[in-house]
Amino acid sequence: MARYSTPSTNSTPLTDSAPLPTDPATHSAPANSDPPPPRNSRPPGTYAIWAMEAIGATSAFLYYLHLYTDLLKPPVADRLNPLKYSPHTLINSTPLTKDTTEFRFRTNRPRFDGDLEHKVDEVIQQGVWSIDIKDHLVQTYRTYTPIDYKVGEVDDERGLRPGHCDFVVKRYANGSLSRFVHNTRVGDSVEMRGPHVSWPYEANTYRRVFMVAGGTGIAPMVQLIKRAIADPTDNTKFSLLYGSQTEADILCREQLDKIAEQVPERLQIEYLVDQGPATVARVGRPDTHNVGRLVEGFDQTKDVVLVCGPDAMMQVVSGIRPIGPTQGPLRGALRDLGFAPQSVFKF
């Protein structure tokens, strides 16, 4: 008969791990045994450290955006746009004669140039350029050539580079656009589109540029002269015949005389007036005699003649340029002097 024995109380169960010994009196683990650590425990303050690191990284990123981009700045107003009309604020207007005024419009740029500014610079670098100014009341426009364009230093507080564009505009009794511009008050906005290339020009393309201008037709000539004289690599020379009604009507005279005084070997100017008294100008018309005196020594392989002015002057000198991209036939004094159409450009 088989005999069964009772297992000893001191024997250890055959398990993978033995339970902790217990206190017979309390049936609990001894006081000096530590409880097992909780799962996924982290040192105290870990979340605070992570929060501080996130705040620091965010602050550094925002500082970078502020320092090197314009993403945190409000949109810049009064920016030139060659593709569509945009409003530009009139900063100042200065009467020059009884019917002609110089208007300064705001043309700001962001602190860091974008695609729009690259397009603007690309046009300006190609030569003489102009701007379309629109009368929003009747939805018509006219093209004007600025005599000056400047961009200032960065204004961090405003988040932009302030700039301006200057136009010389004569008021005509029957000119709706000229009357609209003259009626614009400081602080008002006018819609503009541009710049657009009026005449391509590169330094040293010509030996000498001969210019015949009248009235506000001096604008493209002033723009081109300033550009070329300011370029240390450009050696082109300029000869200007500028006609006005009286000496009091000579526009941009101070600027032109200053440049001619600084670089007399590169800029020669002769003023013509319809009537005296005259102290710095000759009384006369831009006829074959006076235009012929201007273009003495012209070389059709190295030189060019530019003409810009009111219709009456254009008819006498070169013939009127029709509306559109064509130049129209060459007429007037330049045709009589034997010039070829490809040697003359009419603005």
Coordinates of C-alpha atoms in Angstrom, one line a residue:
M1 CA 0.0 0.0 0.0
A2 CA 1.4 3.3 -1.0
R3 CA 2.2 5.8 1.6
Y4 CA 1.8 9.5 1.0
S5 CA 3.9 12.1 2.8
T6 CA 3.0 15.8 3.5
P7 CA 5.3 18.3 2.0
S8 CA 7.6 20.1 4.4
T9 CA 6.7 23.7 5.2
N10 CA 10.3 24.6 4.8
S11 CA 10.5 23.4 1.2
T12 CA 10.7 25.9 -1.6
P13 CA 8.0 25.7 -4.4
L14 CA 9.4 24.8 -7.7
T15 CA 8.5 28.0 -9.5
D16 CA 10.5 30.4 -11.7
S17 CA 10.6 33.0 -9.0
A18 CA 10.1 32.7 -5.3
P19 CA 7.8 35.2 -3.5
L20 CA 9.2 37.6 -1.1
P21 CA 9.3 36.3 2.5
T22 CA 6.6 37.6 4.7
D23 CA 6.5 38.6 8.3
P24 CA 4.4 35.9 10.1
A25 CA 2.8 38.4 12.4
T26 CA 1.6 40.8 9.7
H27 CA 1.7 38.7 6.6
S28 CA 3.4 41.6 4.8
A29 CA 6.8 42.2 3.3
P30 CA 9.5 43.3 5.6
A31 CA 9.7 47.0 6.4
N32 CA 13.2 47.4 4.9
S33 CA 12.2 46.1 1.4
D34 CA 11.6 48.8 -1.3
P35 CA 8.6 48.6 -3.6
P36 CA 9.4 48.0 -7.3
P37 CA 9.7 51.3 -9.3
P38 CA 6.7 52.4 -11.4
R39 CA 6.9 51.8 -15.2
N40 CA 8.1 54.7 -17.4
S41 CA 9.3 56.8 -14.5
R42 CA 11.4 60.0 -15.2
P43 CA 13.6 62.2 -13.1
P44 CA 11.7 65.1 -11.4
G45 CA 11.5 68.3 -13.6
T46 CA 11.8 66.5 -17.0
Y47 CA 8.6 68.0 -18.4
A48 CA 9.7 71.5 -17.3
I49 CA 13.0 71.1 -19.0
W50 CA 11.3 70.0 -22.2
A51 CA 9.0 73.0 -22.0
M52 CA 11.9 75.4 -21.6
E53 CA 13.7 73.8 -24.5
A54 CA 10.7 74.2 -26.7
I55 CA 10.2 77.8 -25.7
G56 CA 13.9 78.5 -26.4
A57 CA 13.8 76.9 -29.8
T58 CA 10.6 78.7 -30.8
S59 CA 12.1 82.0 -29.6
A60 CA 15.2 81.4 -31.7
F61 CA 13.1 80.5 -34.7
L62 CA 11.0 83.7 -34.4
Y63 CA 14.1 85.8 -34.0
Y64 CA 15.5 84.3 -37.1
L65 CA 12.3 85.1 -39.0
H66 CA 12.4 88.6 -37.7
L67 CA 16.1 89.1 -38.5
Y68 CA 16.3 87.5 -41.9
T69 CA 12.8 87.5 -43.4
D70 CA 9.7 89.7 -43.7
L71 CA 7.3 86.9 -42.8
L72 CA 6.4 88.5 -39.4
K73 CA 6.0 92.0 -40.9
P74 CA 2.8 93.5 -42.2
P75 CA 2.5 93.7 -46.0
V76 CA 4.5 96.6 -47.6
A77 CA 2.3 99.1 -49.3
D78 CA 3.3 101.4 -52.3
R79 CA 5.3 98.7 -54.0
L80 CA 6.0 99.0 -57.8
N81 CA 4.5 96.2 -59.8
P82 CA 5.2 95.8 -63.6
L83 CA 2.2 93.4 -64.0
K84 CA -0.7 95.2 -62.4
Y85 CA -1.8 98.5 -61.0
S86 CA -1.1 99.2 -57.3
P87 CA -1.8 102.3 -55.2
H88 CA 1.0 104.8 -54.5
T89 CA 0.7 107.7 -52.0
L90 CA 1.6 111.2 -53.0
I91 CA 4.3 112.5 -50.6
N92 CA 5.0 115.9 -52.0
S93 CA 4.3 118.3 -54.9
T94 CA 6.5 121.2 -55.9
P95 CA 5.4 123.7 -58.5
L96 CA 8.2 124.3 -61.0
T97 CA 6.4 126.7 -63.4
K98 CA 3.0 128.2 -63.8
D99 CA 1.6 125.0 -65.3
T100 CA 4.2 122.3 -64.4
T101 CA 4.7 120.5 -61.1
E102 CA 7.1 117.9 -59.8
F103 CA 5.2 115.1 -58.0
R104 CA 6.9 112.7 -55.6
F105 CA 5.1 109.4 -55.0
R106 CA 6.0 106.8 -52.4
T107 CA 7.6 103.6 -53.8
N108 CA 8.5 101.4 -50.8
R109 CA 10.3 98.0 -50.9
P110 CA 10.3 95.3 -48.2
R111 CA 13.5 94.8 -46.2
F112 CA 14.3 91.7 -48.3
D113 CA 13.6 91.8 -52.0
G114 CA 11.1 89.3 -53.3
D115 CA 10.3 88.2 -56.8
L116 CA 8.4 91.4 -57.4
E117 CA 11.5 93.5 -56.6
H118 CA 13.7 91.3 -58.8
K119 CA 11.3 92.0 -61.8
V120 CA 11.3 95.7 -61.1
D121 CA 15.1 95.8 -61.0
E122 CA 15.4 93.7 -64.1
V123 CA 13.3 96.3 -66.0
I124 CA 15.2 99.3 -64.6
Q125 CA 18.5 97.8 -65.5
Q126 CA 17.5 97.5 -69.2
G127 CA 17.5 101.2 -70.0
V128 CA 15.1 104.2 -69.9
W129 CA 11.9 103.1 -68.2
S130 CA 8.4 104.6 -67.5
I131 CA 5.3 104.1 -65.4
D132 CA 1.6 104.0 -66.3
I133 CA -0.5 106.3 -64.2
K134 CA -4.2 105.6 -64.2
D135 CA -7.1 107.9 -63.6
H136 CA -9.4 105.5 -61.7
L137 CA -12.4 107.9 -62.2
V138 CA -12.5 107.4 -66.0
Q139 CA -10.4 104.2 -66.2
T140 CA -7.8 105.7 -68.5
Y141 CA -4.0 106.0 -68.2
R142 CA -1.0 107.8 -69.5
T143 CA 2.7 106.8 -69.5
Y144 CA 5.2 109.1 -67.6
T145 CA 8.9 108.8 -67.3
P146 CA 10.3 109.4 -63.8
I147 CA 13.2 111.8 -63.5
D148 CA 14.4 110.2 -60.3
Y149 CA 13.9 107.0 -58.3
K150 CA 15.5 106.2 -54.9
V151 CA 15.3 103.5 -52.3
G152 CA 16.4 104.4 -48.7
E153 CA 18.0 102.4 -45.9
V154 CA 16.1 99.8 -44.0
D155 CA 13.5 101.1 -41.5
D156 CA 13.3 98.2 -39.0
E157 CA 10.4 99.7 -37.0
R158 CA 8.3 99.9 -40.2
G159 CA 9.8 96.7 -41.7
L160 CA 10.6 98.2 -45.1
R161 CA 12.9 100.4 -47.2
P162 CA 11.2 103.7 -47.9
G163 CA 11.5 104.9 -51.5
H164 CA 10.1 107.5 -53.9
C165 CA 9.6 108.2 -57.5
D166 CA 9.6 111.7 -59.0
F167 CA 7.5 112.8 -62.0
V168 CA 7.4 116.2 -63.9
V169 CA 3.8 116.7 -65.2
K170 CA 2.5 119.7 -67.2
R171 CA -1.2 120.5 -66.8
Y172 CA -3.0 120.7 -70.1
A173 CA -6.4 122.2 -70.4
N174 CA -7.7 119.2 -72.4
G175 CA -5.5 116.6 -70.8
S176 CA -7.6 114.5 -68.5
L177 CA -4.7 112.6 -67.0
S178 CA -2.6 115.7 -66.4
R179 CA -5.5 117.4 -64.7
F180 CA -6.2 114.3 -62.6
V181 CA -2.5 114.2 -61.4
H182 CA -2.5 117.9 -60.6
N183 CA -5.7 117.6 -58.6
T184 CA -4.2 114.8 -56.4
R185 CA -3.5 116.0 -52.9
V186 CA -0.6 115.0 -50.6
G187 CA -1.7 111.8 -48.8
D188 CA -4.0 110.6 -51.7
S189 CA -3.1 107.5 -53.6
V190 CA -2.8 107.1 -57.4
E191 CA -2.8 103.7 -59.1
M192 CA 0.4 102.9 -61.1
R193 CA 1.7 100.1 -63.1
G194 CA 5.4 99.6 -64.0
P195 CA 8.2 100.0 -64.7
H196 CA 8.3 99.3 -68.4
V197 CA 11.2 99.6 -70.7
S198 CA 10.9 102.7 -73.0
W199 CA 14.3 102.5 -74.7
P200 CA 16.9 99.8 -74.1
Y201 CA 20.4 101.1 -73.1
E202 CA 23.7 99.5 -72.1
A203 CA 26.8 101.3 -71.1
N204 CA 29.2 102.1 -73.9
T205 CA 26.8 101.0 -76.6
Y206 CA 27.1 104.4 -78.2
R207 CA 30.0 106.8 -78.5
R208 CA 27.7 109.8 -78.1
V209 CA 24.0 110.2 -77.6
F210 CA 22.5 113.4 -79.1
M211 CA 19.3 114.6 -77.5
V212 CA 16.6 117.0 -78.6
A213 CA 14.0 117.8 -76.0
G214 CA 11.2 120.2 -75.3
G215 CA 9.2 121.0 -72.2
T216 CA 8.5 117.9 -70.0
G217 CA 10.1 115.8 -72.8
I218 CA 13.3 116.4 -70.8
A219 CA 12.2 113.6 -68.4
P220 CA 13.7 110.6 -70.3
M221 CA 16.8 112.6 -71.0
V222 CA 17.4 113.4 -67.4
Q223 CA 16.8 109.8 -66.3
L224 CA 19.3 108.5 -68.9
I225 CA 22.0 111.2 -68.2
K226 CA 21.8 110.5 -64.4
R227 CA 22.1 106.8 -65.0
A228 CA 25.0 106.9 -67.3
I229 CA 27.0 109.5 -65.4
A230 CA 26.6 107.6 -62.2
D231 CA 28.0 104.4 -63.8
P232 CA 31.8 104.5 -63.5
T233 CA 32.1 102.0 -66.3
D234 CA 30.1 104.1 -68.8
N235 CA 32.1 106.4 -71.0
T236 CA 29.2 107.5 -73.2
K237 CA 29.0 111.3 -74.0
F238 CA 25.8 113.3 -74.2
S239 CA 24.9 116.4 -76.2
L240 CA 21.5 118.0 -75.3
L241 CA 19.5 120.7 -77.1
Y242 CA 16.7 121.6 -74.8
G243 CA 13.9 124.0 -75.9
S244 CA 11.4 125.9 -73.6
Q245 CA 9.1 128.9 -74.0
T246 CA 11.1 131.1 -71.7
E247 CA 14.1 130.7 -69.4
A248 CA 11.7 130.5 -66.5
D249 CA 10.2 127.4 -68.1
I250 CA 13.4 125.4 -68.3
L251 CA 12.8 122.3 -66.2
C252 CA 15.5 120.4 -64.2
R253 CA 18.0 123.2 -65.1
E254 CA 19.7 123.1 -61.7
Q255 CA 20.3 119.3 -61.9
L256 CA 21.5 119.5 -65.5
D257 CA 23.8 122.4 -64.9
K258 CA 25.3 120.7 -61.9
I259 CA 26.1 117.5 -63.8
A260 CA 27.5 119.5 -66.8
E261 CA 29.7 121.4 -64.3
Q262 CA 31.0 118.1 -62.7
V263 CA 31.7 116.3 -66.0
P264 CA 31.9 118.8 -68.8
E265 CA 33.7 116.3 -71.0
R266 CA 30.7 114.1 -71.0
L267 CA 27.7 116.4 -71.0
Q268 CA 27.2 119.5 -73.2
I269 CA 23.9 121.4 -73.0
E270 CA 22.4 124.2 -75.1
Y271 CA 19.2 125.8 -74.1
L272 CA 16.8 127.3 -76.6
V273 CA 13.9 129.6 -75.8
D274 CA 11.1 130.8 -77.9
Q275 CA 11.3 134.4 -76.5
G276 CA 13.6 136.4 -74.4
P277 CA 15.0 137.9 -72.3
A278 CA 17.6 135.2 -72.3
T279 CA 20.9 135.1 -70.3
V280 CA 21.8 131.4 -70.4
A281 CA 19.8 130.3 -73.5
R282 CA 19.7 131.2 -77.2
V283 CA 16.5 132.5 -78.7
G284 CA 15.5 130.2 -81.5
R285 CA 13.7 127.1 -82.6
P286 CA 14.8 123.5 -83.0
D287 CA 14.9 123.9 -86.7
T288 CA 17.3 122.5 -89.3
H289 CA 19.9 125.1 -88.4
N290 CA 20.0 124.6 -84.7
V291 CA 19.5 120.8 -84.8
G292 CA 22.3 120.7 -87.4
R293 CA 24.6 122.5 -85.1
L294 CA 23.8 120.0 -82.4
V295 CA 24.6 116.9 -84.4
E296 CA 27.9 118.0 -86.0
G297 CA 30.2 115.1 -86.1
F298 CA 27.4 112.5 -85.9
D299 CA 28.6 109.0 -86.8
Q300 CA 25.7 106.6 -87.8
T301 CA 27.8 103.6 -86.8
K302 CA 28.5 104.9 -83.2
D303 CA 25.9 107.5 -82.3
V304 CA 22.2 107.9 -81.9
V305 CA 19.7 110.7 -81.7
L306 CA 16.9 110.8 -79.1
V307 CA 13.8 113.1 -79.4
C308 CA 11.1 113.9 -76.9
G309 CA 8.7 116.8 -76.5
P310 CA 5.3 118.2 -77.4
D311 CA 3.7 117.4 -80.7
A312 CA 4.6 120.8 -82.2
M313 CA 8.3 120.3 -81.5
M314 CA 8.3 116.7 -82.6
Q315 CA 6.7 117.6 -85.9
V316 CA 9.5 120.1 -86.6
V317 CA 12.4 117.9 -85.5
S318 CA 11.5 114.3 -86.3
G319 CA 7.8 113.8 -87.0
I320 CA 5.2 112.7 -84.4
R321 CA 5.4 109.2 -83.0
P322 CA 2.1 107.4 -83.4
I323 CA 0.4 105.7 -80.5
G324 CA 1.7 102.2 -80.1
P325 CA 5.1 100.5 -80.5
T326 CA 6.0 101.9 -83.9
Q327 CA 8.1 105.0 -84.5
G328 CA 6.3 106.3 -87.5
P329 CA 8.1 107.8 -90.5
L330 CA 11.1 110.1 -90.0
R331 CA 10.3 113.7 -90.9
G332 CA 11.3 117.3 -90.1
A333 CA 14.8 118.6 -89.5
L334 CA 16.4 115.2 -89.0
R335 CA 15.1 113.9 -92.3
D336 CA 16.2 117.0 -94.0
L337 CA 19.7 116.6 -92.6
G338 CA 19.9 113.1 -94.1
F339 CA 19.4 110.9 -91.0
A340 CA 18.3 107.3 -91.4
P341 CA 15.3 106.2 -89.3
Q342 CA 17.4 103.6 -87.5
S343 CA 19.6 106.4 -86.2
V344 CA 16.7 108.2 -84.4
F345 CA 14.5 107.1 -81.5
K346 CA 11.3 109.1 -80.7
F347 CA 9.9 108.8 -77.1

